[in-house]
Tab-separated table of C-alpha atoms in Angstrom:
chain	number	residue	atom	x	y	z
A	489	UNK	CA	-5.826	-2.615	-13.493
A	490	UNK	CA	-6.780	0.842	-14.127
A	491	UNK	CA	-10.001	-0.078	-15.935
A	492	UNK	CA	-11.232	-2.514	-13.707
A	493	UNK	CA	-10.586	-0.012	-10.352
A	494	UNK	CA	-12.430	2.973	-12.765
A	495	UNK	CA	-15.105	0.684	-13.128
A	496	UNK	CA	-15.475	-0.442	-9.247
A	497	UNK	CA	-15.287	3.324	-8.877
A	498	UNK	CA	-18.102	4.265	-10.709
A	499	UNK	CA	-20.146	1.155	-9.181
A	500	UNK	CA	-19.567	1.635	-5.142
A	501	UNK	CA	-17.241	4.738	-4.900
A	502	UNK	CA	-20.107	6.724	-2.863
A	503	UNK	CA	-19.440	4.244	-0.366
A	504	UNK	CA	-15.790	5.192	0.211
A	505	UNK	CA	-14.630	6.993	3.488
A	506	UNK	CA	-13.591	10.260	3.640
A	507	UNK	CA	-10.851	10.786	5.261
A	508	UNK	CA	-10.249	7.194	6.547
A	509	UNK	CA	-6.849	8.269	8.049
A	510	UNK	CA	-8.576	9.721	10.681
A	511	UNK	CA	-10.574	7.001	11.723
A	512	UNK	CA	-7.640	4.125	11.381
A	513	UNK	CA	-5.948	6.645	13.804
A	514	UNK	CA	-8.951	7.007	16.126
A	515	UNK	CA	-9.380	3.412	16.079
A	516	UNK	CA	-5.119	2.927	17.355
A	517	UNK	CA	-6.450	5.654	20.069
A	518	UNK	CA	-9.616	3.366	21.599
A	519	UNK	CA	-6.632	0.559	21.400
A	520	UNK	CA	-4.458	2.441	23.695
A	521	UNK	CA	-7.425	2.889	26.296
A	522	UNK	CA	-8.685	-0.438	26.117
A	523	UNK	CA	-4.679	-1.470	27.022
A	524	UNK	CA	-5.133	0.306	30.021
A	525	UNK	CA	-7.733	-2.356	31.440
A	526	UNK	CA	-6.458	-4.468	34.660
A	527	UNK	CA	-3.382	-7.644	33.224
A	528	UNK	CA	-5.830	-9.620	34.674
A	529	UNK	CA	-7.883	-9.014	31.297
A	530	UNK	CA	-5.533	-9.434	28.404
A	531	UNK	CA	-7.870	-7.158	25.520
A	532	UNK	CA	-5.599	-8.158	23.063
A	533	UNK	CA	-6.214	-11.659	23.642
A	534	UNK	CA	-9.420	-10.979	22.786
A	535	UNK	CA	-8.964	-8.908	19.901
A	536	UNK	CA	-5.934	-10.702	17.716
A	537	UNK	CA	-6.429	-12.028	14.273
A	538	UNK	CA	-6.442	-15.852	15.102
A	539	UNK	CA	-7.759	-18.041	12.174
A	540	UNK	CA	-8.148	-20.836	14.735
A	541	UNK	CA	-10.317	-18.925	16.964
A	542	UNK	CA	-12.156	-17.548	14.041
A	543	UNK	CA	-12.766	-20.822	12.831
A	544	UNK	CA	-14.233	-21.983	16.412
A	545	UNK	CA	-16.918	-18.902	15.966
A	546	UNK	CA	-15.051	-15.868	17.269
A	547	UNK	CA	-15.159	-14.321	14.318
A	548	UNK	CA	-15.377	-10.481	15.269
A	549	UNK	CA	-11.661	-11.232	15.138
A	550	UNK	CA	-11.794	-10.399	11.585
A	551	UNK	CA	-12.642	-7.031	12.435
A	552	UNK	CA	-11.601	-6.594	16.129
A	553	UNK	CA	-7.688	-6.893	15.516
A	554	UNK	CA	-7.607	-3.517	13.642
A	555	UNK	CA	-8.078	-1.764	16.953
A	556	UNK	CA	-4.297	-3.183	18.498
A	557	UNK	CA	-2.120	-0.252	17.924
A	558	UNK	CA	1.451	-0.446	16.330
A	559	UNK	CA	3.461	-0.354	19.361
A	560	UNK	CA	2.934	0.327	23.177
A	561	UNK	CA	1.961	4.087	24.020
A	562	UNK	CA	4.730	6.542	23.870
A	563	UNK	CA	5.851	9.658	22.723
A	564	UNK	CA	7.415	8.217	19.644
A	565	UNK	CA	4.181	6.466	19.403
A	566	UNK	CA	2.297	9.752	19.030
A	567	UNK	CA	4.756	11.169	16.508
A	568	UNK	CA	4.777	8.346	14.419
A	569	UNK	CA	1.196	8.545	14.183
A	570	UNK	CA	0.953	12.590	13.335
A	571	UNK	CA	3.387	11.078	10.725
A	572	UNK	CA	1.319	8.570	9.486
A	573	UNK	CA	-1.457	10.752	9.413
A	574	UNK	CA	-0.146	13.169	7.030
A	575	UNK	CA	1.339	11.094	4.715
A	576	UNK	CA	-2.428	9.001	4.321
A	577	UNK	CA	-3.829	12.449	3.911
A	578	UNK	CA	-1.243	13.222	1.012
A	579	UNK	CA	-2.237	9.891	-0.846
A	580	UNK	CA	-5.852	10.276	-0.772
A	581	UNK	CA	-5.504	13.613	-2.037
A	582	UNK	CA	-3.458	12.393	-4.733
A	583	UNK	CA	-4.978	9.350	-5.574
A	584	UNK	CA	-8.990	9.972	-4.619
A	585	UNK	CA	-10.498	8.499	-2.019
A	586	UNK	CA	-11.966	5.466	-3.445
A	587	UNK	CA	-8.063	4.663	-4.466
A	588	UNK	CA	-6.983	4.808	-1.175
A	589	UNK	CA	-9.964	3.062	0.787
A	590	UNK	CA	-9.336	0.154	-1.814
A	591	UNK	CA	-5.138	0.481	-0.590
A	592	UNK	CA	-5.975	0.201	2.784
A	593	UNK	CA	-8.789	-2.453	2.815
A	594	UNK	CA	-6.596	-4.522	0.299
A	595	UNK	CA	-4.147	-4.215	2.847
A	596	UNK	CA	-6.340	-5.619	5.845
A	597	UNK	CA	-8.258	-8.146	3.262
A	598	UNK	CA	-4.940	-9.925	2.579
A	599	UNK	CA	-3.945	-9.473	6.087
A	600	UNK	CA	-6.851	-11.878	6.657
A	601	UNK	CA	-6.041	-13.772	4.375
A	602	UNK	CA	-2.471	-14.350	5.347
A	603	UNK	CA	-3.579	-15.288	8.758
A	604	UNK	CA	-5.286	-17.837	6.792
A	605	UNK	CA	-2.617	-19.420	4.670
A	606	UNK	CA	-0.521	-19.846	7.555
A	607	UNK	CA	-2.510	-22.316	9.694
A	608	UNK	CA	-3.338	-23.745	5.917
A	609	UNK	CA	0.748	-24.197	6.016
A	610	UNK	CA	0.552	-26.083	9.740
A	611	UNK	CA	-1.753	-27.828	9.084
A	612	UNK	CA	-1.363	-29.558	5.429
A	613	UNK	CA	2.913	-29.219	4.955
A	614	UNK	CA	3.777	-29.983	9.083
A	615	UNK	CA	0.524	-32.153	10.150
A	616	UNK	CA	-0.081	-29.883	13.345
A	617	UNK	CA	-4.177	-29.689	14.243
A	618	UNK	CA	-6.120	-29.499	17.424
A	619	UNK	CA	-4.968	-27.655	20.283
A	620	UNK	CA	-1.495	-27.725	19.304
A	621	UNK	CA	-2.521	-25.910	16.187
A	622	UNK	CA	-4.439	-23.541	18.582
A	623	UNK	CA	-2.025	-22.881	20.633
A	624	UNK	CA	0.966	-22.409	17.406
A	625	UNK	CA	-1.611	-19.549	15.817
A	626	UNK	CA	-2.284	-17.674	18.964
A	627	UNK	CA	1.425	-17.243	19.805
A	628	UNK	CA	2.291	-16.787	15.686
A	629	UNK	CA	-0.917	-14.046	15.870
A	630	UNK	CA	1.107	-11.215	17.196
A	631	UNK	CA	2.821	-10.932	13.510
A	632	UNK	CA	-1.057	-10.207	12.086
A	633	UNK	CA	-1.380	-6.764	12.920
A	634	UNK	CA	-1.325	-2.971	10.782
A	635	UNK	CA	1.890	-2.600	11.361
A	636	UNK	CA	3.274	-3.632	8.117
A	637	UNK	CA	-0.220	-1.998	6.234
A	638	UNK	CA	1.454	1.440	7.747
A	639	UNK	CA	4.830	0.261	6.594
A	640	UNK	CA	3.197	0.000	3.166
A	641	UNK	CA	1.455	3.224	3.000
A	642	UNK	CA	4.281	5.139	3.763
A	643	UNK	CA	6.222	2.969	0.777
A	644	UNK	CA	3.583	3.741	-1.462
A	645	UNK	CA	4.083	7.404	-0.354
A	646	UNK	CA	7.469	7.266	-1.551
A	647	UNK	CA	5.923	6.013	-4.864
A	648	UNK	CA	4.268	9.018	-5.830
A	649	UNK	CA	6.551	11.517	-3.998
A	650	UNK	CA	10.390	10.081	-3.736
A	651	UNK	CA	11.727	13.489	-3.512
A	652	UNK	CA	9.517	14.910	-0.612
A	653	UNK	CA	12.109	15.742	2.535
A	654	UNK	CA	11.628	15.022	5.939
A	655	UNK	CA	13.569	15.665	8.833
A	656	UNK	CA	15.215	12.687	9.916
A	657	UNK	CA	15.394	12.866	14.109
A	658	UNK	CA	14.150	16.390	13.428
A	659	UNK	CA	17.540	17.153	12.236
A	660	UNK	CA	18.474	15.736	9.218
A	661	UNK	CA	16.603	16.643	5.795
A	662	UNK	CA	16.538	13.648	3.757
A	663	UNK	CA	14.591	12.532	0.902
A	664	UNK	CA	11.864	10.306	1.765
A	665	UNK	CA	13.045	7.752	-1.389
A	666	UNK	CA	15.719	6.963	0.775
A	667	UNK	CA	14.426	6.061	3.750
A	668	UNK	CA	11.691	4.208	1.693
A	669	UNK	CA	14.546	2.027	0.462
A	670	UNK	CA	15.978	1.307	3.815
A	671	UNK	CA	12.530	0.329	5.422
A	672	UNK	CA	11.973	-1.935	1.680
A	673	UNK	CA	15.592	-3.771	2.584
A	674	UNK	CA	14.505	-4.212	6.169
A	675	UNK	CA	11.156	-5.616	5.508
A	676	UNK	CA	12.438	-8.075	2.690
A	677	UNK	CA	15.473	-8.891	5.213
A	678	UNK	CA	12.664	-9.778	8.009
A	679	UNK	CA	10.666	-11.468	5.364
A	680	UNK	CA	13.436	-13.693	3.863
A	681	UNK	CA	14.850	-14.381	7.425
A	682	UNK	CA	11.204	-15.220	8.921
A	683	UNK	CA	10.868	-17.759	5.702
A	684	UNK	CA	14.253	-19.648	6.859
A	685	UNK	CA	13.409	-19.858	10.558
A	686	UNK	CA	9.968	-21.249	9.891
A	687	UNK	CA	8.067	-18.603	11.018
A	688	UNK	CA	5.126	-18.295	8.854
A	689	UNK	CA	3.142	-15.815	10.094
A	690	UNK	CA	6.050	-13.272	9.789
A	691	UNK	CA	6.222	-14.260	6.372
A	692	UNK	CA	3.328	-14.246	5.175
A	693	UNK	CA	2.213	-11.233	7.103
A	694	UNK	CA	5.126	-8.936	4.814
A	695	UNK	CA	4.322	-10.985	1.825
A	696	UNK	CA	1.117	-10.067	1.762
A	697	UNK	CA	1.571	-6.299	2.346
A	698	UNK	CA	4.254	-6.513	-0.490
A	699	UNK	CA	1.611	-8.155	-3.373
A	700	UNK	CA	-0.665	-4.561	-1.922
A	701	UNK	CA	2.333	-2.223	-2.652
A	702	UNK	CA	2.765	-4.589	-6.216
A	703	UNK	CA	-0.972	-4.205	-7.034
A	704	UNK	CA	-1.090	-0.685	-5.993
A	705	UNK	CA	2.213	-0.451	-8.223
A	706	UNK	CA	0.624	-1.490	-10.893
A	707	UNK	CA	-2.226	0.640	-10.868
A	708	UNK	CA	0.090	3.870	-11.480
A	709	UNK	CA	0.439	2.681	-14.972
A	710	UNK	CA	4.485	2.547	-14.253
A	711	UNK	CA	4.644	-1.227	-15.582
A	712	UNK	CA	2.502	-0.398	-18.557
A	713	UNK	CA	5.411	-0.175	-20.465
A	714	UNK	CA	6.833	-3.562	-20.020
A	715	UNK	CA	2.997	-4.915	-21.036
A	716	UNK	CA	3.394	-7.797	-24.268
A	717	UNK	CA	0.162	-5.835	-25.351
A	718	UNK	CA	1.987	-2.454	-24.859
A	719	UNK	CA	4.750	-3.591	-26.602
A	720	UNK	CA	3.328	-4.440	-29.517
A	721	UNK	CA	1.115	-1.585	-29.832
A	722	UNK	CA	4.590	0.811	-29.806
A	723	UNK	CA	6.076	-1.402	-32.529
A	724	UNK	CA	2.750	-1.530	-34.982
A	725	UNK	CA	2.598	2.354	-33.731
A	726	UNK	CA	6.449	3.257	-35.304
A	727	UNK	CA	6.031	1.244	-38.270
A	728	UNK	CA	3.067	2.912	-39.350
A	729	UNK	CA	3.869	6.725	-38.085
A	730	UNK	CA	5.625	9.224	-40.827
A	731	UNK	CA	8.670	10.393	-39.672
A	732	UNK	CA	8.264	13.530	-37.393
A	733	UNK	CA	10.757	16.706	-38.416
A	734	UNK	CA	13.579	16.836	-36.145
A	735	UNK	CA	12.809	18.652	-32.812
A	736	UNK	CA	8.780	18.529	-33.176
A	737	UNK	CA	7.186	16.222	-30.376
A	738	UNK	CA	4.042	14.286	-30.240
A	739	UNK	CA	3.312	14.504	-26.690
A	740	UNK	CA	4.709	16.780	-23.772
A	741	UNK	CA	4.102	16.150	-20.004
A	742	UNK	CA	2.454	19.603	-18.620
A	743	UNK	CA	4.502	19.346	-15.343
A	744	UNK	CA	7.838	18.401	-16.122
A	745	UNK	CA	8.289	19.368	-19.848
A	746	UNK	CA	9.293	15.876	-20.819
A	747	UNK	CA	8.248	14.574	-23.951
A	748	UNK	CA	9.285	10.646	-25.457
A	749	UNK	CA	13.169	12.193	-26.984
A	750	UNK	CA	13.825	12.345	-23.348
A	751	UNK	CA	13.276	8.681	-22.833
A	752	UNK	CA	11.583	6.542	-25.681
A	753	UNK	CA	9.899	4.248	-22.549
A	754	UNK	CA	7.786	7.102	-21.322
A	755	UNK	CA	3.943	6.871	-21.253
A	756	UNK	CA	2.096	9.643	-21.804
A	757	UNK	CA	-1.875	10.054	-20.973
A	758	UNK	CA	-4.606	12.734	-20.918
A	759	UNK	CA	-6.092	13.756	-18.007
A	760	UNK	CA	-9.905	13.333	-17.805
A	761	UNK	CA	-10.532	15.499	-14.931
A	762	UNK	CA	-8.665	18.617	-16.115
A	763	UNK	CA	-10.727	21.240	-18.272
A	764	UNK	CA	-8.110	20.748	-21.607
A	765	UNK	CA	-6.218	18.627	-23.155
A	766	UNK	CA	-3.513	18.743	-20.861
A	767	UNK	CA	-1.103	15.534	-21.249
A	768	UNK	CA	0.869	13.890	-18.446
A	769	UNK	CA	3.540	11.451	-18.272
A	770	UNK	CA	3.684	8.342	-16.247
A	771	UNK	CA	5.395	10.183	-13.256
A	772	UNK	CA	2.736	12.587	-12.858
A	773	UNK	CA	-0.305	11.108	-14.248
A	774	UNK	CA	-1.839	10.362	-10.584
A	775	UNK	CA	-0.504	13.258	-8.522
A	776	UNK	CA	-0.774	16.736	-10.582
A	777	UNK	CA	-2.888	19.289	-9.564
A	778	UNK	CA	-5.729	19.033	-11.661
A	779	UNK	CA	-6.857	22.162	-13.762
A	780	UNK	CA	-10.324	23.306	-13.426
């Protein structure tokens, strides 16, 4: 995974956006005004991600739905949102920005593809097409949204820093694995119960935001260990290594001082972009502070 995303870097990472947090949330703000037009003119109607419509040549759908906001206006709303902003400004300082565009488009490309596989579902497994199929996908289209792609950026937050606090109700410090747990157990619970009342687009609108947080998973290098090919390469690796004297090391992360007697399933890499050889462990790999 890490190979093949290094290599798309190198290829189109000039093209990545700087700063993209800003513009998703600049994009939620133009959503807000455009909800202020007359009921008479539904914009988000207009807007939604609806295969069917898509299908029938509306297809700035594909694009257009990223402008409905999370939620109607409010002061919660705005909070969530200064929220949201500074935890997709602490990823893509952590994982680059060509990381995090490819998180967040990956999000909205499966999105799309979601939509997709649901009326694929109607269609083929319940024999619904023509209008009633129309009509199924535009009231099922309300589940497409970014919603859950926030939900999954603030997950994959709590990926790279579980032990960050934040002030629950502006009262309560808590660490932000926990709350990543509950919202994890709530989206699962909404998944599993939208899968046993039929509704689709629920589904596979969470399902597809959970394969992101598994590729982006991935990509950390936190499964490496659990790799056949990794595997192997530790048992050829202790077979043909002398034994070290008792209490020397081979490898030593520079943040936290562990080293593999602290846990045998620890990988341990060299940074590329710090001046040294400076070695990391799986933990803090993607989000040291690099050493110039």
């Amino acid at each position: 995974m890490n190979k093949f995303l290094n290599d798309l870097e190198r290829k189109i990472g000039k093209y990545a956006i700087v700063n993209l947090t800003k513009y998703i949330v600049m994009l939620y703000a133009v959503g807000y005004v455009l909800q202020l037009a007359p009921q008479s003119v539904n914009i988000t109607n207009l807007l939604n991600l609806d295969p069917y419509l898509i299908l029938k040549g509306q297809v700035w759908r594909l694009v257009s739905w990223v402008l409905i906001p999370p939620g109607s206006f409010s002061l919660l709303i705005i909070i969530t949102l200064m929220f949201y902003y500074f935890v997709g400004n602490g990823m893509e300082r952590t994982l680059g920005t060509f990381r995090y565009n490819v998180f967040i488009f990956g999000g909205m490309i499966l999105m799309i593809i979601a939509s997709f596989v649901t009326m694929l579902v109607y269609q083929v497994f319940f024999g619904i097409t023509g209008d009633a199929l129309g009509m199924l996908m535009f009231r099922s289209s309300g589940a497409f949204s970014t919603y859950y792609i926030q939900m999954m950026v603030f997950l994959a937050f709590s990926v790279i820093y579980p032990d960050i606090q934040v002030l629950l109700m502006f009262l309560i410090p808590i660490k932000v694995r926990w709350i990543a747990i509950a919202y994890g157990i709530i989206l699962a619970y909404q998944c599993i119960g939208a899968l046993i009342n039929k509704d689709f687009a629920t589904f596979f609108a969470i399902a597809s935001q959970f394969i992101n947080l598994l590729l982006f998973y991935m990509s950390t290098g936190k499964l490496n260990h659990i790799r056949p090919g990794e595997i192997k390469r530790k048992r050829e690796f202790k077979s043909s290594v002398k034994m070290q004297p008792k209490g020397i090391t081979r490898h030593k992360c520079a943040v936290c001082g562990r080293t593999e007697q602290d846990d045998p399933n620890l990988e341990f890499r060299f940074c590329s972009k710090c001046n040294g050889n400076y070695e990391y462990c799986q933990d803090h790999l993607f989000n040291h502070v690099h050493v110039k």
